[in-house]
JSON list of C-alpha atoms in Angstrom, two decimals:
[
{"chain": "A", "resi": 59, "resn": "MET", "atom": "CA", "xyz": [8.49, 4.77, 13.38]},
{"chain": "A", "resi": 60, "resn": "SER", "atom": "CA", "xyz": [5.41, 3.22, 11.57]},
{"chain": "A", "resi": 61, "resn": "ILE", "atom": "CA", "xyz": [4.23, 5.16, 8.50]},
{"chain": "A", "resi": 62, "resn": "ALA", "atom": "CA", "xyz": [1.06, 5.19, 6.38]},
{"chain": "A", "resi": 63, "resn": "ALA", "atom": "CA", "xyz": [1.59, 5.17, 2.61]},
{"chain": "A", "resi": 64, "resn": "VAL", "atom": "CA", "xyz": [-1.39, 6.37, 0.42]},
{"chain": "A", "resi": 65, "resn": "PHE", "atom": "CA", "xyz": [-1.49, 5.73, -3.23]},
{"chain": "A", "resi": 66, "resn": "GLU", "atom": "CA", "xyz": [-4.43, 7.28, -5.23]},
{"chain": "A", "resi": 67, "resn": "TYR", "atom": "CA", "xyz": [-5.23, 6.17, -8.72]},
{"chain": "A", "resi": 68, "resn": "PRO", "atom": "CA", "xyz": [-8.44, 8.22, -9.62]},
{"chain": "A", "resi": 69, "resn": "ASP", "atom": "CA", "xyz": [-8.19, 7.35, -13.40]},
{"chain": "A", "resi": 70, "resn": "HIS", "atom": "CA", "xyz": [-7.44, 3.61, -13.22]},
{"chain": "A", "resi": 71, "resn": "PRO", "atom": "CA", "xyz": [-9.81, 0.74, -12.69]},
{"chain": "A", "resi": 72, "resn": "VAL", "atom": "CA", "xyz": [-9.57, -1.57, -9.80]},
{"chain": "A", "resi": 73, "resn": "ASP", "atom": "CA", "xyz": [-8.67, -4.20, -12.24]},
{"chain": "A", "resi": 74, "resn": "ASP", "atom": "CA", "xyz": [-5.18, -2.72, -12.32]},
{"chain": "A", "resi": 75, "resn": "TYR", "atom": "CA", "xyz": [-4.91, -3.14, -8.72]},
{"chain": "A", "resi": 76, "resn": "LEU", "atom": "CA", "xyz": [-5.70, -6.85, -8.96]},
{"chain": "A", "resi": 77, "resn": "LYS", "atom": "CA", "xyz": [-3.23, -7.14, -11.73]},
{"chain": "A", "resi": 78, "resn": "VAL", "atom": "CA", "xyz": [-0.38, -6.03, -9.27]},
{"chain": "A", "resi": 79, "resn": "PHE", "atom": "CA", "xyz": [-0.97, -9.30, -7.43]},
{"chain": "A", "resi": 80, "resn": "GLU", "atom": "CA", "xyz": [-1.21, -11.36, -10.54]},
{"chain": "A", "resi": 81, "resn": "ILE", "atom": "CA", "xyz": [2.12, -10.14, -11.94]},
{"chain": "A", "resi": 82, "resn": "GLY", "atom": "CA", "xyz": [4.06, -9.67, -8.64]},
{"chain": "A", "resi": 83, "resn": "GLY", "atom": "CA", "xyz": [3.00, -12.68, -7.03]},
{"chain": "A", "resi": 84, "resn": "ALA", "atom": "CA", "xyz": [4.12, -13.91, -3.54]},
{"chain": "A", "resi": 85, "resn": "PRO", "atom": "CA", "xyz": [6.86, -11.06, -3.09]},
{"chain": "A", "resi": 86, "resn": "ILE", "atom": "CA", "xyz": [4.00, -8.48, -3.32]},
{"chain": "A", "resi": 87, "resn": "VAL", "atom": "CA", "xyz": [1.90, -10.38, -0.65]},
{"chain": "A", "resi": 88, "resn": "GLU", "atom": "CA", "xyz": [4.43, -11.78, 1.63]},
{"chain": "A", "resi": 89, "resn": "GLN", "atom": "CA", "xyz": [5.71, -8.55, 3.33]},
{"chain": "A", "resi": 90, "resn": "PRO", "atom": "CA", "xyz": [6.07, -9.05, 7.13]},
{"chain": "A", "resi": 91, "resn": "ALA", "atom": "CA", "xyz": [7.09, -5.40, 7.69]},
{"chain": "A", "resi": 92, "resn": "ARG", "atom": "CA", "xyz": [3.68, -4.22, 6.21]},
{"chain": "A", "resi": 93, "resn": "LEU", "atom": "CA", "xyz": [1.25, -4.16, 9.21]},
{"chain": "A", "resi": 94, "resn": "HIS", "atom": "CA", "xyz": [-1.94, -3.62, 7.33]},
{"chain": "A", "resi": 95, "resn": "HIS", "atom": "CA", "xyz": [-3.10, -3.08, 3.65]},
{"chain": "A", "resi": 96, "resn": "PHE", "atom": "CA", "xyz": [-6.39, -2.19, 2.12]},
{"chain": "A", "resi": 97, "resn": "CYS", "atom": "CA", "xyz": [-7.58, -0.84, -1.08]},
{"chain": "A", "resi": 98, "resn": "TYR", "atom": "CA", "xyz": [-11.07, 0.94, -1.79]},
{"chain": "A", "resi": 99, "resn": "ARG", "atom": "CA", "xyz": [-12.74, 2.14, -4.84]},
{"chain": "A", "resi": 100, "resn": "ASN", "atom": "CA", "xyz": [-12.99, 5.87, -5.45]},
{"chain": "A", "resi": 101, "resn": "GLY", "atom": "CA", "xyz": [-15.29, 6.96, -8.16]},
{"chain": "A", "resi": 102, "resn": "ASP", "atom": "CA", "xyz": [-13.86, 5.34, -11.43]},
{"chain": "A", "resi": 103, "resn": "GLY", "atom": "CA", "xyz": [-10.48, 4.69, -9.65]},
{"chain": "A", "resi": 104, "resn": "PHE", "atom": "CA", "xyz": [-9.13, 3.24, -6.46]},
{"chain": "A", "resi": 105, "resn": "THR", "atom": "CA", "xyz": [-6.92, 4.17, -3.42]},
{"chain": "A", "resi": 106, "resn": "VAL", "atom": "CA", "xyz": [-4.49, 1.83, -1.66]},
{"chain": "A", "resi": 107, "resn": "VAL", "atom": "CA", "xyz": [-3.23, 2.46, 2.05]},
{"chain": "A", "resi": 108, "resn": "ASP", "atom": "CA", "xyz": [-0.57, 0.55, 3.51]},
{"chain": "A", "resi": 109, "resn": "ILE", "atom": "CA", "xyz": [0.74, 0.74, 7.06]},
{"chain": "A", "resi": 110, "resn": "TRP", "atom": "CA", "xyz": [4.48, -0.12, 7.39]},
{"chain": "A", "resi": 111, "resn": "GLU", "atom": "CA", "xyz": [6.90, -0.80, 10.44]},
{"chain": "A", "resi": 112, "resn": "SER", "atom": "CA", "xyz": [9.07, 1.87, 9.06]},
{"chain": "A", "resi": 113, "resn": "GLU", "atom": "CA", "xyz": [9.87, 4.09, 6.14]},
{"chain": "A", "resi": 114, "resn": "GLN", "atom": "CA", "xyz": [12.98, 2.02, 5.49]},
{"chain": "A", "resi": 115, "resn": "ALA", "atom": "CA", "xyz": [10.73, -1.15, 5.26]},
{"chain": "A", "resi": 116, "resn": "PHE", "atom": "CA", "xyz": [8.45, 0.79, 2.70]},
{"chain": "A", "resi": 117, "resn": "ALA", "atom": "CA", "xyz": [11.43, 1.91, 0.66]},
{"chain": "A", "resi": 118, "resn": "GLU", "atom": "CA", "xyz": [12.82, -1.47, 0.45]},
{"chain": "A", "resi": 119, "resn": "PHE", "atom": "CA", "xyz": [9.30, -2.79, -0.73]},
{"chain": "A", "resi": 120, "resn": "GLY", "atom": "CA", "xyz": [9.67, -0.04, -3.42]},
{"chain": "A", "resi": 121, "resn": "GLN", "atom": "CA", "xyz": [12.29, -2.19, -5.20]},
{"chain": "A", "resi": 122, "resn": "ILE", "atom": "CA", "xyz": [9.85, -5.00, -5.22]},
{"chain": "A", "resi": 123, "resn": "ILE", "atom": "CA", "xyz": [6.63, -3.28, -6.43]},
{"chain": "A", "resi": 124, "resn": "GLY", "atom": "CA", "xyz": [8.13, -0.47, -8.34]},
{"chain": "A", "resi": 125, "resn": "PRO", "atom": "CA", "xyz": [8.77, -2.56, -11.53]},
{"chain": "A", "resi": 126, "resn": "VAL", "atom": "CA", "xyz": [5.34, -4.04, -11.48]},
{"chain": "A", "resi": 127, "resn": "MET", "atom": "CA", "xyz": [3.56, -0.68, -10.98]},
{"chain": "A", "resi": 128, "resn": "GLN", "atom": "CA", "xyz": [5.62, 0.87, -13.80]},
{"chain": "A", "resi": 129, "resn": "ARG", "atom": "CA", "xyz": [4.69, -2.04, -16.14]},
{"chain": "A", "resi": 130, "resn": "LEU", "atom": "CA", "xyz": [1.04, -1.37, -15.41]},
{"chain": "A", "resi": 131, "resn": "GLY", "atom": "CA", "xyz": [1.29, 2.57, -15.78]},
{"chain": "A", "resi": 132, "resn": "LEU", "atom": "CA", "xyz": [0.54, 3.05, -12.03]},
{"chain": "A", "resi": 133, "resn": "ASP", "atom": "CA", "xyz": [2.95, 5.90, -11.61]},
{"chain": "A", "resi": 134, "resn": "ALA", "atom": "CA", "xyz": [1.30, 7.78, -8.48]},
{"chain": "A", "resi": 135, "resn": "LEU", "atom": "CA", "xyz": [3.76, 8.76, -5.90]},
{"chain": "A", "resi": 136, "resn": "PRO", "atom": "CA", "xyz": [2.35, 7.98, -2.39]},
{"chain": "A", "resi": 137, "resn": "LYS", "atom": "CA", "xyz": [1.66, 10.37, 0.28]},
{"chain": "A", "resi": 138, "resn": "VAL", "atom": "CA", "xyz": [3.55, 9.15, 3.32]},
{"chain": "A", "resi": 139, "resn": "PHE", "atom": "CA", "xyz": [2.40, 10.02, 6.96]},
{"chain": "A", "resi": 140, "resn": "PRO", "atom": "CA", "xyz": [3.62, 9.01, 10.51]},
{"chain": "A", "resi": 141, "resn": "VAL", "atom": "CA", "xyz": [1.19, 6.77, 12.21]},
{"chain": "A", "resi": 142, "resn": "GLN", "atom": "CA", "xyz": [0.07, 8.11, 15.70]},
{"chain": "A", "resi": 143, "resn": "ARG", "atom": "CA", "xyz": [-2.23, 5.20, 16.77]},
{"chain": "A", "resi": 144, "resn": "ILE", "atom": "CA", "xyz": [-3.23, 1.81, 15.86]},
{"chain": "A", "resi": 145, "resn": "VAL", "atom": "CA", "xyz": [-6.54, 0.08, 17.41]},
{"chain": "A", "resi": 146, "resn": "ALA", "atom": "CA", "xyz": [-6.59, -3.66, 16.49]},
{"chain": "A", "resi": 147, "resn": "GLN", "atom": "CA", "xyz": [-9.86, -5.62, 16.19]},
{"chain": "A", "resi": 148, "resn": "ASP", "atom": "CA", "xyz": [-9.54, -7.06, 19.66]},
{"chain": "A", "resi": 149, "resn": "GLY", "atom": "CA", "xyz": [-9.29, -3.47, 21.10]},
{"chain": "A", "resi": 150, "resn": "THR", "atom": "CA", "xyz": [-5.58, -3.46, 21.65]},
{"chain": "A", "resi": 151, "resn": "VAL", "atom": "CA", "xyz": [-4.36, 0.15, 21.19]},
{"chain": "A", "resi": 152, "resn": "THR", "atom": "CA", "xyz": [-0.88, 0.84, 20.21]},
{"chain": "A", "resi": 153, "resn": "ASP", "atom": "CA", "xyz": [0.59, 4.55, 20.28]},
{"chain": "A", "resi": 154, "resn": "ILE", "atom": "CA", "xyz": [3.46, 4.91, 17.97]}
]
């Protein structure tokens, strides 16, 4: 089952988000089981939303990103939700 993982960092500048990619490099970016990823500014902070193929794939990614986030003091625990539907840019609808 696909899941959405939502990370909220209301008191961290978006520069901390960018540093995750600088420090983590390719292992952070190259995740074939991550279907979608986006970040948006939220007042003085930011929120990250990932859509993963499965909760297991997300948990495995935690071993990669966890040390990077810890190094930056990004300690928020994600809220995880089952995904009901994905609508692609071309209009393809996938019910999960």
